[in-house]
Short mmCIF file of C-alpha atoms in Angstrom, two decimals:
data_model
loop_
_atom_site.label_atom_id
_atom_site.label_comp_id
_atom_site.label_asym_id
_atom_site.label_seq_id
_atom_site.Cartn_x
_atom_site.Cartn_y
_atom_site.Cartn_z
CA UNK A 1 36.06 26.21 10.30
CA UNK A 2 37.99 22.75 9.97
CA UNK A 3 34.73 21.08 10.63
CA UNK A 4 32.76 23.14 7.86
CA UNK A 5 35.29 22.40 5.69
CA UNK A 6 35.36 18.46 6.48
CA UNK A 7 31.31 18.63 5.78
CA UNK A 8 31.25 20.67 2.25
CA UNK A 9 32.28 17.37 0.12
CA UNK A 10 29.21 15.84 2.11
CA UNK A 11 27.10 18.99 1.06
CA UNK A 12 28.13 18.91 -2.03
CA UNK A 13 27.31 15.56 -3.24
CA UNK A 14 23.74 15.15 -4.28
CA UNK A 15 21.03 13.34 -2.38
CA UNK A 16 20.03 10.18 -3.64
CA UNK A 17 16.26 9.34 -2.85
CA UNK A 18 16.19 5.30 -1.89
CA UNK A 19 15.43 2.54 -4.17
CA UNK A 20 12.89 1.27 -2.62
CA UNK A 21 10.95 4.77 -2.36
CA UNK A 22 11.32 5.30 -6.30
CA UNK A 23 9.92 2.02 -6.76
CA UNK A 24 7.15 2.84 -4.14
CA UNK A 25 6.36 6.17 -6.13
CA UNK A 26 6.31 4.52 -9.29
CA UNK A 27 3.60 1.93 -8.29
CA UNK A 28 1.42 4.24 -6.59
CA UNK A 29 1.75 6.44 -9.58
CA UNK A 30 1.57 3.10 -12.42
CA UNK A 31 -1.23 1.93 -10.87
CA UNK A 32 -3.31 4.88 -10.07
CA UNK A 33 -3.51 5.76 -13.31
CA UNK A 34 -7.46 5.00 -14.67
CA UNK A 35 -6.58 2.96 -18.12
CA UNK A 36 -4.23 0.86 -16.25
CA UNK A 37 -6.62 -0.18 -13.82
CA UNK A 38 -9.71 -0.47 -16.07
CA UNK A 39 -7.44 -2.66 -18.35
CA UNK A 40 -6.49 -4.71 -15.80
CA UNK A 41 -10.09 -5.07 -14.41
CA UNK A 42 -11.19 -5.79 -18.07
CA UNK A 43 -9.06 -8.53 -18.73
CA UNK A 44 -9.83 -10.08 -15.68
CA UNK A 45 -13.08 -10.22 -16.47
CA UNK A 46 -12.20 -12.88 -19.70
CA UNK A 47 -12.43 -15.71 -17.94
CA UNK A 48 -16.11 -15.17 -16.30
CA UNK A 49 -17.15 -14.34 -19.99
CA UNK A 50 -15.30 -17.79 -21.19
CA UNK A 51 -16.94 -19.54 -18.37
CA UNK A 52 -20.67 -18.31 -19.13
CA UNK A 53 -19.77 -19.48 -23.06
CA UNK A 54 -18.67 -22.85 -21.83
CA UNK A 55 -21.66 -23.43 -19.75
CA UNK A 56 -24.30 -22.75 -22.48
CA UNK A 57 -22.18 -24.72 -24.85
CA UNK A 58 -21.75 -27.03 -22.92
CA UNK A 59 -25.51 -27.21 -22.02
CA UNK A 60 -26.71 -27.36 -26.03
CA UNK A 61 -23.12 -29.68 -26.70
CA UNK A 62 -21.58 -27.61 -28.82
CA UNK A 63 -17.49 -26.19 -28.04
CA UNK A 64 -14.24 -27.61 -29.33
CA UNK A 65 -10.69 -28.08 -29.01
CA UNK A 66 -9.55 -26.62 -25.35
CA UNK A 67 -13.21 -25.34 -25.07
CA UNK A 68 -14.68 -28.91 -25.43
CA UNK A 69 -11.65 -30.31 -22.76
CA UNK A 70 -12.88 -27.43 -20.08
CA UNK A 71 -16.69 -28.88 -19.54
CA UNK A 72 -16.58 -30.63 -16.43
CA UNK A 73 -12.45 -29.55 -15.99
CA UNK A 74 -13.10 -25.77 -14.27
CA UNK A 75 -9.25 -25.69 -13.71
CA UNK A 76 -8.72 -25.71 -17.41
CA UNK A 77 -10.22 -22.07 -17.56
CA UNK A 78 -7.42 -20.36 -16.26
CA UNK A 79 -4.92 -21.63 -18.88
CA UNK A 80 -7.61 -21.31 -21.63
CA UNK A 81 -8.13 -17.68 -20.79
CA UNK A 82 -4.29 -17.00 -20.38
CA UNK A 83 -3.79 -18.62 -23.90
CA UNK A 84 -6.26 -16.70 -25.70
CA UNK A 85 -5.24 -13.26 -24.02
CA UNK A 86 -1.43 -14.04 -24.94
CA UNK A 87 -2.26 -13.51 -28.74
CA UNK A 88 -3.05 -9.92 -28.53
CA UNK A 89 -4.86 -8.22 -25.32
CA UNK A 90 -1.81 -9.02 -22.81
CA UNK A 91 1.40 -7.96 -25.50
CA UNK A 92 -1.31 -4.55 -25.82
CA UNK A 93 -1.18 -3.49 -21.82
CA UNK A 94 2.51 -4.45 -22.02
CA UNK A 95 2.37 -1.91 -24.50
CA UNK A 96 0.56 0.61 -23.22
CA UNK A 97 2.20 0.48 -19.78
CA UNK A 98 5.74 0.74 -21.52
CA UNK A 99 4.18 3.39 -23.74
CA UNK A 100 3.46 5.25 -20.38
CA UNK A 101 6.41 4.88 -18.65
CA UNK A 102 8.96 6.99 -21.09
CA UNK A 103 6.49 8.16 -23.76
CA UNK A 104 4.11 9.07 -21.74
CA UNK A 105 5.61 11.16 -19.30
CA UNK A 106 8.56 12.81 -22.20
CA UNK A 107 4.86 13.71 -23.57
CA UNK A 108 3.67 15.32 -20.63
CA UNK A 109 6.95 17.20 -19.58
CA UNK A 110 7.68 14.58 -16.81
CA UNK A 111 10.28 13.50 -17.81
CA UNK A 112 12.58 16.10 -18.23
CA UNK A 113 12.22 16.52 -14.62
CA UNK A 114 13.44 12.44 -13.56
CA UNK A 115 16.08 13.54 -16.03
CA UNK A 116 17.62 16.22 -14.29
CA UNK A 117 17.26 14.75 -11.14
CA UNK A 118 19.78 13.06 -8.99
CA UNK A 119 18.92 10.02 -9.51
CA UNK A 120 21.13 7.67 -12.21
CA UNK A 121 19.90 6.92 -15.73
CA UNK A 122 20.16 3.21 -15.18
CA UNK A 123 18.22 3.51 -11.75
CA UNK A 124 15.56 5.64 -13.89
CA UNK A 125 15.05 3.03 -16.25
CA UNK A 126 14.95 -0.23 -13.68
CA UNK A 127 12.07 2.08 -11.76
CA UNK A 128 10.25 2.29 -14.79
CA UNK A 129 10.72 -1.16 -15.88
CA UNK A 130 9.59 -2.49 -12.58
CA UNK A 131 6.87 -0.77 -12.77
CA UNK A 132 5.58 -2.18 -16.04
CA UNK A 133 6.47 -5.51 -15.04
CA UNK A 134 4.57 -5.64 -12.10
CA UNK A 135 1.88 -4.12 -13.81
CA UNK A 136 1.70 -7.01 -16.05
CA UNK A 137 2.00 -9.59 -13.50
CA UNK A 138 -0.88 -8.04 -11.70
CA UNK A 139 -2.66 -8.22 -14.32
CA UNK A 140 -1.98 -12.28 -15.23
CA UNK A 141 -2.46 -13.12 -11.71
CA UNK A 142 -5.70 -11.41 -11.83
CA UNK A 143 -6.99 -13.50 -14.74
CA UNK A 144 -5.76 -16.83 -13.46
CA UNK A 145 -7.52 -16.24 -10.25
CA UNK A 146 -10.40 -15.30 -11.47
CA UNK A 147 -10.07 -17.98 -13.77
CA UNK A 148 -9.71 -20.93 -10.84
CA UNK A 149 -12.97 -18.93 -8.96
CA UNK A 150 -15.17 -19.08 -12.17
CA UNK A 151 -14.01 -22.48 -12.85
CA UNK A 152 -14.57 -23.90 -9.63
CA UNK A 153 -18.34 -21.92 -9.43
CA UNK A 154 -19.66 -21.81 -13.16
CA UNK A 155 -17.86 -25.26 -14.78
CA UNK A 156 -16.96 -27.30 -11.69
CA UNK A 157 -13.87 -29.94 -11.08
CA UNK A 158 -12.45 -32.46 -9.40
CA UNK A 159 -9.08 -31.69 -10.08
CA UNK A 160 -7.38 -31.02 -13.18
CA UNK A 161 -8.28 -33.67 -16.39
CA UNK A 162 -4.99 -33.38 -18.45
CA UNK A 163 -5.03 -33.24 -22.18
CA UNK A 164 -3.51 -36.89 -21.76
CA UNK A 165 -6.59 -37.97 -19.87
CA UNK A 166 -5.23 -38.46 -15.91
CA UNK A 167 -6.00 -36.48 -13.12
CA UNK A 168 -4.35 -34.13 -11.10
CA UNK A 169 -5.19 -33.47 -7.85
CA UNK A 170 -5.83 -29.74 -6.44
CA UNK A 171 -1.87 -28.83 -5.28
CA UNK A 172 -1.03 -30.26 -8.51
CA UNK A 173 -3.50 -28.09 -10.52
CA UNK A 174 -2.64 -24.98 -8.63
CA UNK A 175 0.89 -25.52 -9.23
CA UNK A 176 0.29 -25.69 -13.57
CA UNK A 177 -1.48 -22.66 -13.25
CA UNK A 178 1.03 -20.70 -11.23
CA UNK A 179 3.76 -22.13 -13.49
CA UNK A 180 1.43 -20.75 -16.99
CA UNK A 181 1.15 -17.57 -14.80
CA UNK A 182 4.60 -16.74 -14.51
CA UNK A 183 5.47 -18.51 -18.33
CA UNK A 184 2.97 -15.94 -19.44
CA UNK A 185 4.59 -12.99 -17.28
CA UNK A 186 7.57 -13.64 -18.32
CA UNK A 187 7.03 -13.49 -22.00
CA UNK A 188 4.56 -10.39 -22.19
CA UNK A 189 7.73 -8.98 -20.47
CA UNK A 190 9.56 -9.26 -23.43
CA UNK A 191 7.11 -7.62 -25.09
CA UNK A 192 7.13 -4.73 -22.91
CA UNK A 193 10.61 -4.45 -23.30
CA UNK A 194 10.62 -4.21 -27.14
CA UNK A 195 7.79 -1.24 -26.43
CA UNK A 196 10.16 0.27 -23.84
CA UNK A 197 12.90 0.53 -25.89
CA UNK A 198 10.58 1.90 -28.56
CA UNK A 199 9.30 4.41 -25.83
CA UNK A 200 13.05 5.67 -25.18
CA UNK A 201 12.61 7.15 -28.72
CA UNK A 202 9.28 8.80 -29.14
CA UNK A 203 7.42 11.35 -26.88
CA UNK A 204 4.12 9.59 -28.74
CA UNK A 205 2.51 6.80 -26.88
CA UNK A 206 0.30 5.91 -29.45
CA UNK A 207 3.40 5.35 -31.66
CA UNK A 208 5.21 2.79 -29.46
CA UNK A 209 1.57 0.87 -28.89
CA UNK A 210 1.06 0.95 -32.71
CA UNK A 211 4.18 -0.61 -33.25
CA UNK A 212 4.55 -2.80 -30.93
CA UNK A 213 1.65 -4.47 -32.32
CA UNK A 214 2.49 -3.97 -35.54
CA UNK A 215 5.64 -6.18 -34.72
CA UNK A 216 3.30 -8.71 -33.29
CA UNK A 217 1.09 -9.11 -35.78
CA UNK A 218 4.13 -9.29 -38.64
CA UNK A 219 5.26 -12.11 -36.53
CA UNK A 220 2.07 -13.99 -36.50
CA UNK A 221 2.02 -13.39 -40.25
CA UNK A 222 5.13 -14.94 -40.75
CA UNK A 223 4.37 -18.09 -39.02
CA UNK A 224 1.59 -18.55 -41.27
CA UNK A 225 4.06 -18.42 -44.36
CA UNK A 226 5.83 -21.53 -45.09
CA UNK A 227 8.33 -20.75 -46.79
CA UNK A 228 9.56 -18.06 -44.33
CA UNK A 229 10.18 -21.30 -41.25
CA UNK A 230 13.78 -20.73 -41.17
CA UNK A 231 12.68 -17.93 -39.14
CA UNK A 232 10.62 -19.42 -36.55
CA UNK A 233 13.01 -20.25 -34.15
CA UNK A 234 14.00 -16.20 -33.48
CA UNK A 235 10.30 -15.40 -33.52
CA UNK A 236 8.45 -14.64 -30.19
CA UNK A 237 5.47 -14.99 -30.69
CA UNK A 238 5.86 -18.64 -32.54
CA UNK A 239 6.17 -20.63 -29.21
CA UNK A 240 3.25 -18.74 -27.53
CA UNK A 241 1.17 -22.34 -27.51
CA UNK A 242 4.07 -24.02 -25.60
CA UNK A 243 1.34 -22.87 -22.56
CA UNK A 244 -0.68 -25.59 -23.57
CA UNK A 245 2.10 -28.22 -22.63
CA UNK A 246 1.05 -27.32 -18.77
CA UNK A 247 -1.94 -29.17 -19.45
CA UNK A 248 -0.26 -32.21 -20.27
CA UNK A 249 1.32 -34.91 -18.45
CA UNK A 250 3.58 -35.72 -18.08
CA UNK A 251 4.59 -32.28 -18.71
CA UNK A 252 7.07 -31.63 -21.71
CA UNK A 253 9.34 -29.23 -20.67
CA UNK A 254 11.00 -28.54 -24.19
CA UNK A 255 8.84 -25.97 -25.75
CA UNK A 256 9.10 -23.87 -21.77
CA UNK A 257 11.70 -23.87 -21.55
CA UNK A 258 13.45 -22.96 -24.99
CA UNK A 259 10.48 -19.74 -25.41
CA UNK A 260 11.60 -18.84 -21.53
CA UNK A 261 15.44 -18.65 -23.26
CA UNK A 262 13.90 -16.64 -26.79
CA UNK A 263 12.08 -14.22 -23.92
CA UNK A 264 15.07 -13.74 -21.84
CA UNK A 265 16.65 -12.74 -25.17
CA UNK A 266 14.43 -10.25 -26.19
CA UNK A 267 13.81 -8.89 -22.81
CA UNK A 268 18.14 -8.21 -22.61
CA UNK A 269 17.87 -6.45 -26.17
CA UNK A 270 14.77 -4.38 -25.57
CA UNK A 271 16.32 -3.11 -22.19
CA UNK A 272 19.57 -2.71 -23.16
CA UNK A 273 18.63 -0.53 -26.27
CA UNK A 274 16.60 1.47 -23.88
CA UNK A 275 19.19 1.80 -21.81
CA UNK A 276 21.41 3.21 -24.40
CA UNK A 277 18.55 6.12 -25.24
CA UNK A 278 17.74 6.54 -21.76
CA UNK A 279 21.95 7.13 -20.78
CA UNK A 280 22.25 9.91 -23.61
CA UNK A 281 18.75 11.34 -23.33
CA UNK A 282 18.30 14.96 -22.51
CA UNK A 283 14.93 15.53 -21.98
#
């Protein structure tokens, strides 16, 4: 009897399923999902499309700009592919993954469920959040290295030609393109925490994707207006070319690391306003 009675507080507290299995299950179930991968497969596929452009441009002369600086420089693709996907296609799987996360399953009756289970609102949301970031990270790393193998086969190098003409050798190379990968992480994560916290309040995924973007492209429209540049230092999407500076050297660290800071920023609001829906949520 003593014993029993010693036990019930045990009994009655409820089971907590481990971190690290929630974050498991949310992988599996994150990337299993058949847009998610063909995205992901799709954008990867950029920088062989890039790389076939460059090589018939390059073979008639034609190409420009970053294009005209990757003939001959295959370790150039990469960050060319990177910077081009950065304006639209990457901030749109942030999007949809975030979209899927809350939206998606409130939409499907999932939710409800993760709700009333015993497992904390603040735990709930870091699950899902990991889950879209590594999502999106999969996804960069896939188009850099696809980037450095279609480089290396289609364009060729002998290291990396910076934009300030000098050479970098092969560590050095690889190390600018795993720095652009995780830049480029890193701010598509902010991103996907706007759309999260924009997911906490709609059971519509379509909604969160549409205005996610919508938000992007009313930034880039702003940038383009002149008299509107007071506002370009609290716009995200207005240091997006700082990936360029990875190309240079030496490397100016300036325009990094102040969009890494604007990021962090927006990453903090989007997840702490999600976190505020998600704690008062009820299915």
């Amino acid at each position: 009897m003593t014993a029993a009675v010693l036990d019930r507080p045990a009994l009655d507290r409820p089971l907590r399923a481990p971190l690290s299995r929630l974050l498991a299950s949310e992988l599996r179930w994150t990337l299993r999902r058949p847009r998610t991968v063909i995205a992901i497969v799709l954008l990867s596929l950029v920088p062989i499309l890039i790389g076939i452009g460059v090589t018939i441009a390059g073979r008639r002369g034609g190409g420009g700009g970053l294009f005209a600086t990757l003939v001959g420089n295959g370790f150039v693709l990469p960050i060319l592919s990177l910077t081009l996907l950065l304006t639209m296609l990457l901030p749109l799987l942030g999007a949809m993954s975030a979209a899927d996360a809350l939206a998606g399953e409130a939409s499907h009756g999932t939710l409800r469920g993760l709700l009333m289970a015993p497992v904390g609102r603040g735990r709930l949301l870091a699950v899902k959040a990991f889950g879209v970031a590594t999502t999106v990270f999969i996804a960069v790393l896939g188009i850099a290295v696809v980037g450095v193998i279609t480089g290396v086969v289609l364009v060729g190098t002998d290291g990396m030609i910076t934009l300030s003409g000098n050479t970098l050798s092969f560590g050095d190379a690889l190390g600018r393109i795993g720095l652009a990968v995780l830049w480029v992480t890193f701010q598509v994560w902010a991103v996907a925490a706007i759309a999260l916290a924009v997911s906490a309040f709609t059971e519509h995924p379509l909604v969160v994707m549409a205005a996610t973007l919508a938000g992007a492209l009313v930034f880039g429209v702003i940038t383009l207006i002149p008299q509107l540049d007071w506002m370009q230092p609290y716009l995200l999407t207005s240091s997006w070319t700082s990936v360029t500076d990875v190309l240079r050297d030496p490397m100016p660290w300036d325009g990094l690391v102040n969009s890494t800071l604007k990021a962090a920023c927006y990453l903090a609001i989007g997840l702490g306003v999600a976190y505020a829906k998600v704690s008062s949520k009820d299915g």
